[in-house]
XYZ file of C-alpha atoms in Angstrom:
778
model
C -47.260 -11.936 50.571
C -44.667 -12.195 47.794
C -45.092 -9.336 45.351
C -44.369 -11.401 42.245
C -46.388 -14.438 43.359
C -50.216 -14.319 43.505
C -50.295 -16.253 46.738
C -49.565 -16.143 50.442
C -47.038 -18.750 51.530
C -47.911 -20.327 54.864
C -45.841 -22.542 57.193
C -45.897 -26.293 56.940
C -48.360 -28.547 58.713
C -47.026 -29.894 62.049
C -45.472 -33.281 61.377
C -42.463 -34.311 63.408
C -43.182 -38.052 63.325
C -42.726 -38.297 67.118
C -45.871 -37.131 68.907
C -48.777 -37.995 66.598
C -51.441 -36.845 69.087
C -49.851 -33.419 69.468
C -49.459 -33.128 65.697
C -53.125 -33.946 65.210
C -54.201 -31.310 67.703
C -51.976 -28.660 66.122
C -53.203 -29.574 62.648
C -56.825 -29.170 63.740
C -56.031 -25.741 65.198
C -54.278 -24.868 61.923
C -57.351 -26.003 59.969
C -59.701 -23.943 62.160
C -57.619 -20.842 61.583
C -57.423 -21.458 57.847
C -61.143 -22.167 57.513
C -61.946 -18.618 58.580
C -59.402 -17.107 56.201
C -59.862 -19.233 53.091
C -63.296 -17.822 52.053
C -62.077 -14.229 52.389
C -59.004 -14.976 50.298
C -61.107 -16.772 47.707
C -63.340 -13.728 47.368
C -60.240 -11.652 46.616
C -58.788 -14.315 44.312
C -55.827 -14.854 46.624
C -54.275 -18.299 46.844
C -52.798 -19.869 49.943
C -49.795 -22.131 49.536
C -48.818 -24.446 52.374
C -45.150 -25.379 52.585
C -44.911 -29.171 52.352
C -41.477 -30.840 52.688
C -40.733 -33.681 50.308
C -41.686 -36.417 52.764
C -44.520 -38.911 52.824
C -45.725 -37.932 56.318
C -45.741 -34.249 55.417
C -47.867 -34.916 52.335
C -50.356 -36.967 54.339
C -50.625 -34.133 56.868
C -51.365 -31.660 54.090
C -54.053 -33.954 52.662
C -55.640 -34.152 56.116
C -55.513 -30.358 56.460
C -57.025 -29.867 53.007
C -59.936 -32.165 53.875
C -60.554 -30.287 57.147
C -60.688 -27.039 55.161
C -63.502 -28.506 53.051
C -61.254 -29.039 50.012
C -60.834 -25.307 49.449
C -60.094 -24.485 45.829
C -57.542 -21.758 46.605
C -55.565 -23.894 49.069
C -52.527 -25.473 47.408
C -49.174 -26.884 48.384
C -45.633 -25.710 47.729
C -43.173 -28.578 47.473
C -40.130 -27.753 49.583
C -36.752 -29.413 49.070
C -34.521 -28.222 51.869
C -31.956 -30.917 52.630
C -29.974 -33.764 51.120
C -31.809 -36.627 52.754
C -32.686 -37.960 49.333
C -29.059 -37.906 48.128
C -26.819 -39.160 50.884
C -24.107 -39.750 48.354
C -23.057 -37.379 45.598
C -21.398 -38.231 42.274
C -17.786 -37.083 42.093
C -18.486 -34.924 39.051
C -20.716 -32.656 41.143
C -18.414 -32.254 44.151
C -16.954 -28.833 44.784
C -13.283 -27.989 44.776
C -12.996 -28.990 48.412
C -14.426 -31.965 50.242
C -14.140 -30.357 53.645
C -17.223 -30.007 55.841
C -17.551 -26.254 55.427
C -20.934 -24.499 55.341
C -20.996 -24.154 51.569
C -23.120 -25.558 48.814
C -21.687 -28.823 47.600
C -21.158 -30.230 51.087
C -23.720 -31.976 53.220
C -24.607 -30.205 56.452
C -25.638 -33.315 58.340
C -23.281 -35.808 56.770
C -20.365 -37.057 58.876
C -16.982 -35.965 57.619
C -15.037 -38.621 55.781
C -11.977 -37.558 53.860
C -10.956 -41.039 52.826
C -10.589 -41.096 49.068
C -11.486 -44.769 48.862
C -14.686 -44.181 50.828
C -15.559 -41.180 48.686
C -14.962 -43.032 45.444
C -16.983 -45.969 46.739
C -19.901 -43.666 47.605
C -19.817 -41.948 44.246
C -19.701 -45.306 42.467
C -22.782 -46.462 44.342
C -24.851 -43.426 43.333
C -23.681 -43.573 39.713
C -24.563 -47.252 39.549
C -27.936 -46.617 41.179
C -28.726 -43.900 38.639
C -27.775 -46.248 35.814
C -29.876 -48.984 37.340
C -33.075 -46.944 37.349
C -32.460 -45.578 33.863
C -31.963 -48.975 32.244
C -34.086 -52.061 31.930
C -31.254 -54.374 32.986
C -29.359 -54.555 36.259
C -26.170 -55.540 34.449
C -25.127 -51.894 34.052
C -23.242 -52.170 37.337
C -20.675 -54.915 37.112
C -19.481 -55.967 40.534
C -18.878 -59.158 42.416
C -19.232 -57.469 45.796
C -22.673 -58.399 47.199
C -22.526 -55.562 49.740
C -21.948 -52.977 47.027
C -24.710 -54.486 44.896
C -27.076 -54.374 47.841
C -26.274 -50.694 48.421
C -26.836 -49.956 44.732
C -30.225 -51.630 44.808
C -31.089 -49.775 48.023
C -30.289 -46.451 46.368
C -32.324 -47.428 43.294
C -35.271 -48.363 45.528
C -35.022 -45.005 47.291
C -35.068 -43.187 43.951
C -38.111 -45.184 42.825
C -39.883 -44.199 46.048
C -39.064 -40.552 45.377
C -40.655 -40.645 41.944
C -43.755 -42.279 43.422
C -43.949 -39.577 46.081
C -43.563 -36.880 43.437
C -46.436 -38.451 41.502
C -48.655 -38.091 44.561
C -47.555 -34.474 45.071
C -48.739 -33.624 41.559
C -52.265 -34.724 42.470
C -52.239 -32.582 45.639
C -52.634 -29.214 43.912
C -48.894 -28.563 43.790
C -48.537 -24.906 42.787
C -44.826 -24.294 43.286
C -41.493 -25.854 44.156
C -39.034 -24.202 46.518
C -35.415 -25.390 46.616
C -33.088 -24.391 49.434
C -29.608 -23.241 48.468
C -28.133 -25.904 50.780
C -29.291 -28.538 48.291
C -27.046 -27.203 45.509
C -23.556 -28.548 44.899
C -20.628 -26.802 43.203
C -19.317 -27.875 39.836
C -15.707 -27.610 38.686
C -16.218 -24.069 37.399
C -17.673 -22.837 40.675
C -21.304 -22.659 39.582
C -24.218 -24.212 41.495
C -25.542 -27.537 40.285
C -27.813 -30.339 41.457
C -26.998 -34.011 41.863
C -28.301 -36.417 39.234
C -31.248 -37.632 41.266
C -32.365 -34.076 42.096
C -31.983 -33.092 38.447
C -34.144 -36.025 37.394
C -36.723 -35.174 40.046
C -36.879 -31.506 39.056
C -37.108 -32.223 35.331
C -39.851 -34.789 35.901
C -41.846 -32.217 37.844
C -41.337 -29.682 35.043
C -42.551 -32.195 32.484
C -45.678 -32.753 34.550
C -46.494 -29.219 35.766
C -44.064 -26.922 33.941
C -46.789 -24.830 32.305
C -48.330 -23.765 35.629
C -45.550 -24.311 38.183
C -43.726 -21.513 40.028
C -40.065 -22.089 40.931
C -38.468 -20.444 43.956
C -35.034 -20.540 45.545
C -34.568 -19.681 49.214
C -31.793 -19.657 51.746
C -28.388 -18.055 52.179
C -26.482 -17.776 48.886
C -23.289 -19.830 49.075
C -22.204 -19.251 45.482
C -20.920 -15.719 44.774
C -19.707 -16.248 41.222
C -18.259 -13.044 39.807
C -18.267 -14.160 36.175
C -21.375 -14.893 34.140
C -19.541 -16.439 31.205
C -20.574 -19.986 30.526
C -24.114 -19.516 31.847
C -26.878 -20.874 29.580
C -28.380 -17.438 28.857
C -27.340 -13.787 29.023
C -28.572 -11.628 31.866
C -29.174 -7.911 31.555
C -28.989 -5.868 34.757
C -27.920 -2.491 36.068
C -24.209 -1.960 36.569
C -24.846 -1.298 40.244
C -26.594 -4.583 40.768
C -24.649 -7.609 41.874
C -24.046 -10.332 39.352
C -25.852 -12.703 41.707
C -28.935 -10.461 41.909
C -30.338 -8.558 44.867
C -31.152 -11.757 46.739
C -27.927 -13.427 45.740
C -29.873 -16.342 44.245
C -29.802 -15.358 40.591
C -27.145 -17.928 39.696
C -29.309 -20.671 41.203
C -32.320 -19.566 39.178
C -30.196 -19.409 36.049
C -29.145 -22.988 36.579
C -32.761 -24.093 37.052
C -33.613 -22.203 33.870
C -30.894 -24.205 32.140
C -32.559 -27.442 33.268
C -35.862 -26.079 31.979
C -34.295 -25.603 28.537
C -33.020 -29.179 28.303
C -34.347 -31.090 25.317
C -36.197 -33.709 27.357
C -38.200 -30.878 28.979
C -38.737 -28.625 25.969
C -39.943 -31.609 23.912
C -42.854 -31.811 26.350
C -43.572 -28.162 27.159
C -42.727 -26.225 23.993
C -44.479 -28.161 21.227
C -47.361 -26.711 19.210
C -49.686 -29.263 20.743
C -48.602 -28.246 24.233
C -49.167 -24.553 23.529
C -52.612 -25.250 22.109
C -53.604 -27.263 25.189
C -52.518 -24.634 27.734
C -55.895 -22.911 27.970
C -57.642 -26.271 28.492
C -55.498 -27.547 31.365
C -57.689 -28.766 34.255
C -60.637 -26.843 32.793
C -63.835 -28.865 33.051
C -66.029 -28.876 29.956
C -69.475 -30.320 29.452
C -69.461 -33.251 27.049
C -70.817 -32.492 23.584
C -74.410 -33.394 22.766
C -74.128 -33.837 18.985
C -77.654 -35.212 18.605
C -79.327 -32.595 20.773
C -77.258 -29.618 19.561
C -75.729 -28.485 16.295
C -71.986 -27.923 16.582
C -70.485 -24.519 15.867
C -67.922 -24.007 13.117
C -65.246 -23.221 15.708
C -65.564 -26.769 17.094
C -65.328 -28.238 13.599
C -62.172 -26.197 12.925
C -60.522 -27.384 16.143
C -61.194 -31.039 15.382
C -60.071 -30.722 11.755
C -56.602 -29.547 12.848
C -55.873 -32.963 14.357
C -52.958 -34.368 12.297
C -53.271 -37.964 13.517
C -56.966 -38.813 13.576
C -57.735 -38.172 9.910
C -54.511 -39.754 8.756
C -55.553 -42.959 10.530
C -59.041 -42.703 9.044
C -57.505 -42.550 5.568
C -55.384 -45.604 6.356
C -58.483 -47.450 7.593
C -60.477 -46.619 4.457
C -57.593 -47.770 2.244
C -57.378 -51.072 4.136
C -61.114 -51.615 3.764
C -60.938 -50.883 0.036
C -58.003 -53.256 -0.500
C -59.773 -56.038 1.374
C -62.935 -55.427 -0.614
C -61.035 -55.648 -3.886
C -59.282 -58.878 -2.902
C -62.555 -60.389 -1.667
C -64.354 -59.151 -4.825
C -67.081 -57.459 -2.797
C -67.487 -54.389 -4.987
C -69.748 -54.281 -8.060
C -68.105 -54.126 -11.518
C -69.706 -51.459 -13.667
C -68.569 -51.118 -17.281
C -64.810 -50.561 -17.087
C -64.850 -49.501 -13.431
C -65.455 -50.973 -10.014
C -68.345 -49.305 -8.214
C -67.907 -48.645 -4.478
C -70.498 -46.920 -2.309
C -69.402 -45.100 0.843
C -71.745 -43.498 3.373
C -70.094 -40.811 5.513
C -72.556 -40.307 8.364
C -72.139 -37.196 10.487
C -70.035 -35.637 7.734
C -69.618 -32.240 9.434
C -67.640 -29.988 7.085
C -66.346 -32.937 5.077
C -62.944 -34.034 6.459
C -63.897 -37.722 6.251
C -65.140 -37.231 2.698
C -61.744 -35.795 1.797
C -60.027 -38.771 3.434
C -62.239 -41.178 1.467
C -61.447 -39.419 -1.811
C -57.718 -39.417 -0.968
C -57.811 -43.134 -0.123
C -59.565 -43.927 -3.414
C -57.008 -41.852 -5.330
C -54.171 -43.841 -3.718
C -55.852 -47.172 -4.514
C -56.442 -46.142 -8.120
C -52.834 -45.045 -8.486
C -51.718 -48.454 -7.228
C -54.155 -50.271 -9.556
C -52.965 -48.267 -12.538
C -49.350 -49.076 -11.749
C -49.975 -52.813 -11.221
C -52.228 -53.287 -14.246
C -49.873 -51.267 -16.433
C -47.024 -53.664 -15.626
C -49.150 -56.739 -16.344
C -50.422 -55.612 -19.747
C -48.867 -53.868 -22.726
C -52.268 -53.123 -24.243
C -53.631 -49.616 -24.096
C -56.748 -50.788 -22.299
C -57.845 -48.534 -19.450
C -57.505 -50.349 -16.109
C -60.513 -51.165 -13.915
C -60.382 -48.377 -11.365
C -62.585 -47.611 -8.378
C -65.519 -45.385 -9.205
C -66.774 -43.951 -5.905
C -70.263 -42.903 -4.981
C -70.106 -41.072 -1.656
C -73.140 -40.037 0.383
C -72.395 -37.266 2.904
C -75.083 -37.430 5.593
C -75.337 -34.413 7.924
C -78.149 -32.913 10.013
C -76.523 -29.548 10.874
C -77.995 -26.996 8.387
C -74.923 -24.738 8.403
C -72.593 -27.685 7.782
C -74.879 -28.949 4.998
C -74.660 -25.562 3.308
C -70.861 -25.735 3.483
C -70.845 -29.269 2.005
C -73.072 -28.230 -0.874
C -70.752 -25.316 -1.642
C -67.891 -27.808 -1.974
C -69.940 -29.859 -4.427
C -70.297 -26.749 -6.550
C -66.730 -25.457 -6.332
C -64.784 -28.737 -6.368
C -64.991 -30.865 -9.509
C -64.059 -34.072 -7.706
C -66.816 -33.519 -5.163
C -69.308 -32.614 -7.874
C -68.760 -35.926 -9.673
C -68.574 -38.225 -6.637
C -70.380 -36.751 -3.609
C -74.081 -36.494 -2.860
C -75.043 -34.374 0.164
C -78.133 -35.410 2.127
C -79.518 -33.308 4.973
C -80.884 -35.763 7.499
C -80.403 -37.402 10.855
C -78.745 -40.737 10.052
C -81.289 -42.537 12.238
C -84.158 -41.412 9.992
C -82.374 -41.698 6.680
C -85.087 -43.852 5.087
C -88.080 -42.034 6.539
C -90.936 -41.401 4.122
C -90.053 -37.698 3.930
C -86.433 -38.430 3.016
C -87.313 -41.120 0.471
C -89.614 -38.628 -1.206
C -87.049 -35.799 -1.045
C -84.094 -37.938 -2.185
C -85.201 -40.534 -4.783
C -81.640 -41.910 -4.901
C -82.147 -43.231 -1.361
C -85.302 -45.079 -2.404
C -83.430 -46.580 -5.356
C -80.527 -47.612 -3.127
C -82.895 -49.188 -0.629
C -84.780 -51.133 -3.298
C -81.549 -52.465 -4.822
C -79.535 -52.777 -1.628
C -77.581 -55.839 -2.715
C -76.339 -53.953 -5.778
C -76.335 -50.270 -4.772
C -76.167 -50.443 -0.965
C -73.358 -49.154 1.209
C -70.046 -51.002 1.023
C -68.430 -48.893 3.748
C -69.973 -46.672 6.439
C -67.574 -44.089 7.891
C -68.289 -41.989 10.985
C -66.511 -39.931 13.646
C -69.073 -40.073 16.443
C -66.750 -41.163 19.248
C -66.572 -39.343 22.554
C -63.938 -39.256 25.274
C -65.322 -42.459 26.783
C -65.947 -44.038 23.390
C -69.743 -44.248 23.475
C -70.628 -41.116 25.491
C -71.621 -39.121 22.384
C -74.126 -41.827 21.364
C -72.160 -43.492 18.608
C -73.900 -46.866 19.286
C -77.402 -45.381 18.966
C -76.504 -43.426 15.826
C -74.857 -46.327 14.015
C -77.625 -48.723 15.083
C -80.098 -46.331 13.460
C -77.982 -46.312 10.308
C -77.945 -50.106 10.303
C -81.735 -50.216 10.607
C -82.112 -47.941 7.582
C -81.829 -50.868 5.179
C -79.157 -49.157 3.074
C -76.219 -51.388 4.011
C -75.119 -54.472 2.142
C -74.615 -57.668 4.087
C -70.897 -57.318 3.416
C -70.829 -53.661 4.529
C -68.089 -52.733 6.993
C -68.098 -49.901 9.491
C -65.249 -47.522 10.222
C -64.832 -47.587 13.188
C -65.384 -51.297 13.672
C -65.155 -51.383 17.462
C -64.242 -49.263 20.460
C -63.344 -50.173 24.023
C -64.097 -47.992 27.047
C -61.532 -47.877 29.869
C -61.610 -46.363 33.341
C -58.997 -45.711 36.043
C -58.942 -44.012 39.476
C -57.474 -40.519 39.641
C -56.122 -38.432 42.495
C -56.496 -34.705 41.855
C -57.463 -32.049 44.360
C -57.649 -29.534 41.544
C -60.125 -31.522 39.447
C -62.294 -32.155 42.489
C -62.388 -28.498 43.550
C -63.087 -27.494 39.943
C -66.045 -29.885 39.923
C -67.298 -28.442 43.214
C -67.115 -24.931 41.748
C -69.465 -26.013 38.962
C -72.249 -25.925 41.562
C -72.411 -22.142 41.040
C -72.893 -22.522 37.277
C -76.425 -22.249 35.863
C -78.554 -25.397 36.088
C -79.579 -24.744 32.487
C -76.729 -23.217 30.434
C -79.296 -21.611 28.132
C -80.472 -19.385 30.996
C -77.110 -17.638 31.291
C -75.525 -16.238 34.477
C -78.912 -15.275 35.928
C -80.125 -18.868 35.860
C -80.665 -21.069 38.880
C -77.374 -22.544 40.181
C -76.779 -26.206 39.473
C -76.010 -27.066 43.079
C -73.395 -29.386 44.530
C -75.305 -32.620 43.856
C -75.648 -32.004 40.132
C -72.090 -30.660 39.844
C -70.577 -33.791 41.384
C -72.795 -36.220 39.477
C -71.860 -34.909 36.039
C -69.013 -36.328 33.903
C -66.702 -33.670 32.460
C -64.289 -33.607 29.547
C -60.945 -32.316 30.813
C -57.328 -32.079 29.741
C -55.889 -33.456 32.945
C -52.750 -31.714 34.192
C -52.437 -31.472 37.988
C -53.698 -35.026 38.317
C -52.248 -38.453 39.050
C -53.700 -41.663 37.661
C -53.142 -44.134 40.455
C -53.834 -47.492 38.775
C -53.670 -49.073 35.347
C -56.829 -48.449 33.335
C -59.246 -51.355 33.038
C -61.711 -52.355 30.329
C -65.372 -51.545 30.983
C -67.082 -52.715 27.786
C -66.958 -52.857 24.005
C -69.201 -51.812 21.123
C -68.837 -53.277 17.628
C -70.395 -52.244 14.308
C -72.263 -53.480 12.393
C -74.053 -55.359 15.181
C -74.202 -59.097 14.501
C -75.646 -62.198 16.141
C -73.617 -63.516 19.047
C -72.828 -66.694 17.144
C -71.495 -64.548 14.293
C -69.450 -62.292 16.503
C -65.702 -61.898 16.177
C -65.200 -64.116 19.227
C -67.004 -66.987 17.515
C -65.041 -66.365 14.340
C -61.785 -66.468 16.275
C -62.694 -69.890 17.665
C -63.167 -71.203 14.133
C -60.174 -69.374 12.682
C -58.242 -72.553 12.052
C -61.044 -74.244 10.100
C -59.526 -73.311 6.729
C -56.292 -74.609 5.283
C -54.474 -71.270 5.439
C -54.558 -70.762 1.669
C -55.621 -67.509 0.093
C -58.898 -69.170 -0.962
C -59.537 -70.112 2.659
C -58.746 -66.615 3.849
C -61.081 -65.106 1.259
C -63.886 -67.462 2.283
C -63.342 -66.691 5.943
C -63.216 -62.948 5.195
C -66.541 -63.026 3.375
C -68.137 -64.965 6.215
C -66.701 -62.502 8.731
C -68.177 -59.534 6.903
C -71.641 -60.959 6.485
C -74.694 -60.291 8.645
C -77.133 -63.139 9.205
C -80.000 -60.713 9.637
C -80.554 -57.028 10.296
C -83.304 -58.190 12.665
C -80.563 -59.024 15.181
C -80.650 -55.354 16.161
C -84.212 -55.613 17.438
C -83.063 -57.504 20.526
C -79.793 -55.622 20.931
C -79.321 -53.440 23.999
C -76.762 -50.680 24.362
C -76.895 -50.796 28.153
C -73.746 -51.963 29.896
C -72.406 -52.684 33.385
C -68.838 -53.201 34.564
C -67.572 -54.194 37.993
C -63.853 -53.620 38.340
C -61.273 -54.112 41.082
C -58.112 -52.010 41.205
C -55.463 -53.725 43.302
C -52.611 -51.769 44.979
C -50.272 -50.329 42.365
C -46.490 -50.301 42.601
C -45.127 -46.715 42.683
C -48.706 -45.404 42.954
C -49.196 -45.595 39.180
C -46.533 -42.961 38.475
C -45.908 -44.409 35.006
C -49.402 -43.279 33.939
C -48.767 -39.625 34.727
C -51.854 -37.413 34.621
C -53.930 -40.053 32.813
C -53.597 -38.359 29.418
C -50.680 -39.355 27.259
C -48.609 -42.483 26.711
C -47.171 -44.577 29.525
C -43.870 -43.136 30.786
C -41.265 -45.704 29.731
C -38.689 -44.419 32.201
C -41.066 -44.877 35.127
C -42.022 -48.295 33.848
C -38.348 -49.330 33.746
C -37.877 -48.062 37.293
C -40.896 -50.056 38.425
C -39.730 -53.218 36.655
C -36.289 -52.944 38.240
C -37.846 -52.445 41.649
C -40.124 -55.448 41.162
C -37.214 -57.605 40.048
C -35.066 -56.603 43.009
C -37.870 -56.900 45.556
C -39.147 -60.237 44.299
C -35.699 -61.850 44.213
C -34.122 -60.350 47.331
C -36.750 -58.912 49.663
C -40.426 -59.678 48.903
C -41.484 -57.655 51.964
C -40.466 -54.534 50.045
C -43.491 -55.013 47.769
C -45.880 -54.638 50.683
C -43.844 -51.851 52.265
C -43.835 -49.889 48.988
C -47.594 -49.311 49.055
C -48.677 -45.902 50.358
C -52.045 -44.445 51.278
C -53.669 -42.161 48.741
C -56.844 -40.185 48.131
C -59.104 -40.837 45.152
C -61.162 -37.945 43.760
C -62.867 -39.736 40.894
C -62.225 -41.782 37.762
C -60.910 -41.047 34.271
C -62.643 -42.560 31.267
C -60.743 -43.161 28.021
C -61.145 -45.317 24.908
C -59.280 -47.434 22.392
C -60.790 -47.660 18.925
C -60.129 -50.100 16.107
C -61.025 -48.143 13.002
C -60.433 -51.134 10.783
C -58.918 -54.574 11.260
C -57.947 -56.305 8.028
C -59.957 -59.445 7.379
C -57.091 -61.052 5.496
C -54.062 -59.949 7.518
C -54.599 -60.231 11.245
C -51.683 -57.967 12.157
C -52.739 -55.107 9.896
C -55.080 -52.558 11.452
C -55.705 -48.845 11.953
C -56.269 -47.712 15.535
C -56.713 -44.511 17.516
C -56.629 -44.278 21.296
C -56.425 -41.946 24.285
C -55.946 -44.824 26.756
C -52.411 -44.530 28.220
C -51.404 -48.098 27.293
C -52.050 -47.446 23.577
C -52.106 -43.641 23.317
C -51.986 -42.138 19.818
C -49.190 -39.585 20.045
C -49.969 -36.229 18.499
C -53.752 -36.697 18.546
C -55.678 -34.028 20.458
C -59.322 -34.419 19.397
C -60.289 -36.068 22.687
C -59.485 -35.483 26.347
C -60.408 -37.927 29.147
C -63.867 -37.978 30.717
C -63.732 -37.222 34.443
C -66.265 -38.954 36.704
C -66.073 -37.092 40.051
C -66.904 -38.557 43.452
C -69.162 -36.616 45.791
C -66.686 -37.233 48.608
C -63.010 -38.166 48.069
C -62.130 -41.653 49.239
C -59.057 -42.313 51.344
C -57.311 -45.496 50.208
C -55.044 -46.897 52.952
C -51.801 -48.624 52.029
C -52.491 -52.053 50.554
C -56.240 -51.463 50.056
C -58.099 -52.061 46.787
C -60.711 -49.990 44.973
C -63.906 -51.549 43.652
C -65.694 -49.566 40.976
C -69.117 -50.148 39.458
C -70.210 -48.212 36.395
C -73.383 -48.526 34.335
C -74.419 -47.216 30.932
C -78.196 -46.811 31.010
C -80.915 -45.746 28.590
C -84.655 -45.240 28.964
C -85.433 -46.420 25.416
C -86.074 -50.042 24.468
C -84.511 -50.614 21.039
C -87.416 -52.851 20.022
C -89.869 -49.999 20.645
C -88.300 -47.451 18.316
C -87.235 -48.126 14.766
C -85.679 -44.682 14.655
C -82.998 -45.379 17.214
C -84.721 -44.090 20.305
C -85.577 -40.448 19.563
C -86.708 -38.389 22.512
C -84.987 -40.529 25.146
C -81.728 -40.197 27.006
C -78.543 -42.079 27.867
C -76.684 -41.628 31.137
C -73.986 -43.123 33.351
C -74.184 -44.221 36.972
C -71.127 -45.009 39.075
C -69.969 -45.760 42.611
C -66.816 -46.905 44.379
C -65.760 -48.827 47.489
C -62.432 -49.089 49.282
C -61.801 -52.658 50.404
C -59.140 -54.581 52.225
C -58.760 -58.195 51.185
C -57.691 -60.436 54.054
C -58.109 -63.502 51.872
C -59.859 -64.711 48.730
C -63.213 -64.837 50.513
C -62.699 -62.278 53.258
C -63.232 -58.696 52.093
C -63.606 -55.753 54.470
C -65.240 -52.585 53.132
C -63.398 -49.604 54.631
C -65.365 -46.819 52.941
C -67.825 -46.424 50.101
C -69.548 -43.839 47.972
C -73.236 -43.674 47.054
C -74.427 -44.454 43.540
C -73.916 -41.285 41.524
C -76.482 -39.969 39.042
C -79.221 -42.632 39.551
C -81.780 -42.598 36.751
C -79.847 -39.742 35.117
C -81.139 -37.223 37.647
C -78.151 -34.885 37.308
C -76.716 -35.486 33.838
C -77.606 -37.324 30.648
C -77.125 -37.184 26.901
C -80.218 -36.454 24.819
C -81.157 -38.854 22.041
C-alpha cells in the first residue's frame, strides 16, 4: 500500500495474447480472489487499482475482470505506460546527446541499432509529418513525392488516432491514475527528461479529461541524474542532504510532468472558475428537480443566477422578440407610448424580469436615437411601456419579488407580482384575488400577453415538466393570438455512454432511502429503483461513445399541425421576398388558429434510435458534457480520408468492442428565432454538437442500464425511449394536476448482416415501466 495514495496497487490482468484459454482461467482465479477482498476494502474505504498497460487487449481483460467482480465501486484501473511501442520513431529535437543503444532514457530498449544519419533523419521526418497530419485538417502539411514515405506518415497518423480512441475508452473504465515508466522518457539537449510529441499529446489529453481526480506516478530506475535545477519550470525546496533528484531519483521526471500540467492548453480546462465550481459535482448523481412538486431553496436559485451565459441569451431573445413585434406592429399604441405585456412564468427571484427590463431599456435607447435623428422637433419619441407580470408559486420567492417592487422604482412602476401556479392562473380564486387578471382575460386582444418568458427546462429539455406548465399557461386565456413564447422550442437528444464510475454510483444509490423525506433511517431504495431512475450528473470519468441523436421536440405555443413551423417552411416562398411579404408571413407565423388545439394535444413521446459503429469510439465527444473536441474531429476526418481513399478495410478494422453503461440525455433550445430574419436566433444548449460554452445551469441526465451491455466490434445499439404521462390533457383544464410524468427506456445490441438481416446479440429489459421506480409529480 502506497502511503501517499489511498489505494492498493495490484498486478495486471493476465493477457499475453498467446494462450487465450490459459489467460481466461487465470483471470477467473484473479476475480475469485478479488471478490473476497473487495467488500472488506470497501468497508474500510480502501480502493484497489489494477495495473492496465496501454493496450486494447489489456483493457478488455480488465473490463472482463471488473464484470466478474460484480462491478465493484472501489475497483479501478491504473493506466501504465511502460515502453515505446507507441512511438517507434522519435523526433530529432527530443533525442539525447548520444544515439547509441545504451540503457538510458532517450534510447529505445527494443529498437534495433541504426546509426545511419539518413535513416535517423528519415525516421524523425516521418514522425514530425505524422504529428502535423493529425493536428491539421489537411494532409498537405507533409510535402513529398515519395509514396512510401507518405504511406509511412499515414500509418503513423493512423496509429496515433487509434491511441486517442483507446485513451477515450480508458477514461470510461474508472481510470484512477497513470503510471509512466522512466524508460519512456527521452533526454533533451540540456540533459533533462522529456516525452516525445505523441506521448505529450496523450498525457495532456488525459489531464484535460481527468486532471482534477487523476493521480500521476513515475516508476522505474532513474536514468537522469541532473545535478542542476536551473531551467526547471518551478522551484523545489528540499533539505540540503537530499539529492536534487529526490529520494526515489524520480523528482526530475515529476517536475517535467508538472510542467506539462501547467501548459496553457491544460490550465485553460482545469483552472477556470467554472472548472473549480464543478469539482464537487463531478460524477456525483443528483435527483432531478421536481419544481412543481417542491419549492426550490434559495441556494438553488443563487447557483442558477450565477450563470453568465443563460441570462445573457435570454436578454438577447427578448430583444429580438421586441424588435420583431415593433416591425410587425403587434404591440398596442397607448398615448405617446407603445404598450407591451410580458408574462414571466416561474419567475423565481426575478432574474428573467431583470433581463426583460434590460432588453426594454436597450430597445428604448435605440428608438430614442433613431427617432431623434429623423426629427428635429422636441416631441417625445414613442417608447415601449412595459407591463410585466411575475408569476411564481413559491411563497418565499414571492416575498422576495414583492420586496423588489417596494425597493426598486423601476420594478414598482412596471412589475406586478402574482402568487399562483401558472396552470391555474385564471382560476376563480385568482380572478377574485387579482382583478387585473380578470380584466386582462376579458380584453385579451388588447391587454393579453405579447411575450411569455419561462426558464422551466431540465437537463433533458422536458424532464422538469416545461410542456405541461406552458400548456397550462396557454389554456389560461391570457395570451394574444400573436403571443410568442421564450423559449420557442427545445429538442431532446440522447447518446450511449461508457462509464464504470457512473454505473457503480447508480448501484450505490440502492442503499439510499426509498423516500428522501424519511432520512437515513428510511427503507432502502433497492437496486431495481436505483437503476431505473434518471440522474442529473456532471459527467467526468465517462466516455460518450456515439454522436447524440434527436429524440423529440416540443414547441410553444402549441399550434395546429397545419400551422406548424414545418408547414410554414413549405410555404416560405409564397411571398415575393419584399418587406411587406415578410411582415405578412411573420404575422401568419405568430398566429394561433384556436386555443382549442391544445385539447387534443398529447405530451407523450416515443423515439426509436439506432447508433451505428463510431469511428474512434466517439472520442471527439469526450465525457458527453462540453463542446465537440475539434482536434479529435480533425484526427477522425484525416483517418476517414486516408482509409476511404487508400485502404477501406481500415474502417472496419478500426472498430473496437466496448461496454455501454447507460445513456446521456441533453437538449438544444431555441429561445427565439426571428420571424423576419431566418439566420437570427438566440439558442442555448448542452448537446455536444451545439454546446453553449460557459453555461453551467444544466448537466446531462443519465439513464442507467440495469446490466451493462457489451457491444462487440462493428455492432450497433438500438435504443427505445418513451415519455409517458397518466393524465389525458382533454380531461384536465388545469394541466393535469395530481398526475405524473415518467420515462421508460431499453436497449439492444444488434449486428446487421444486411439491410433486412439483423441479429440481436444482447438486450436489456424495459426500464421503469409505468413509472414504478421514478417519476415527476404534476
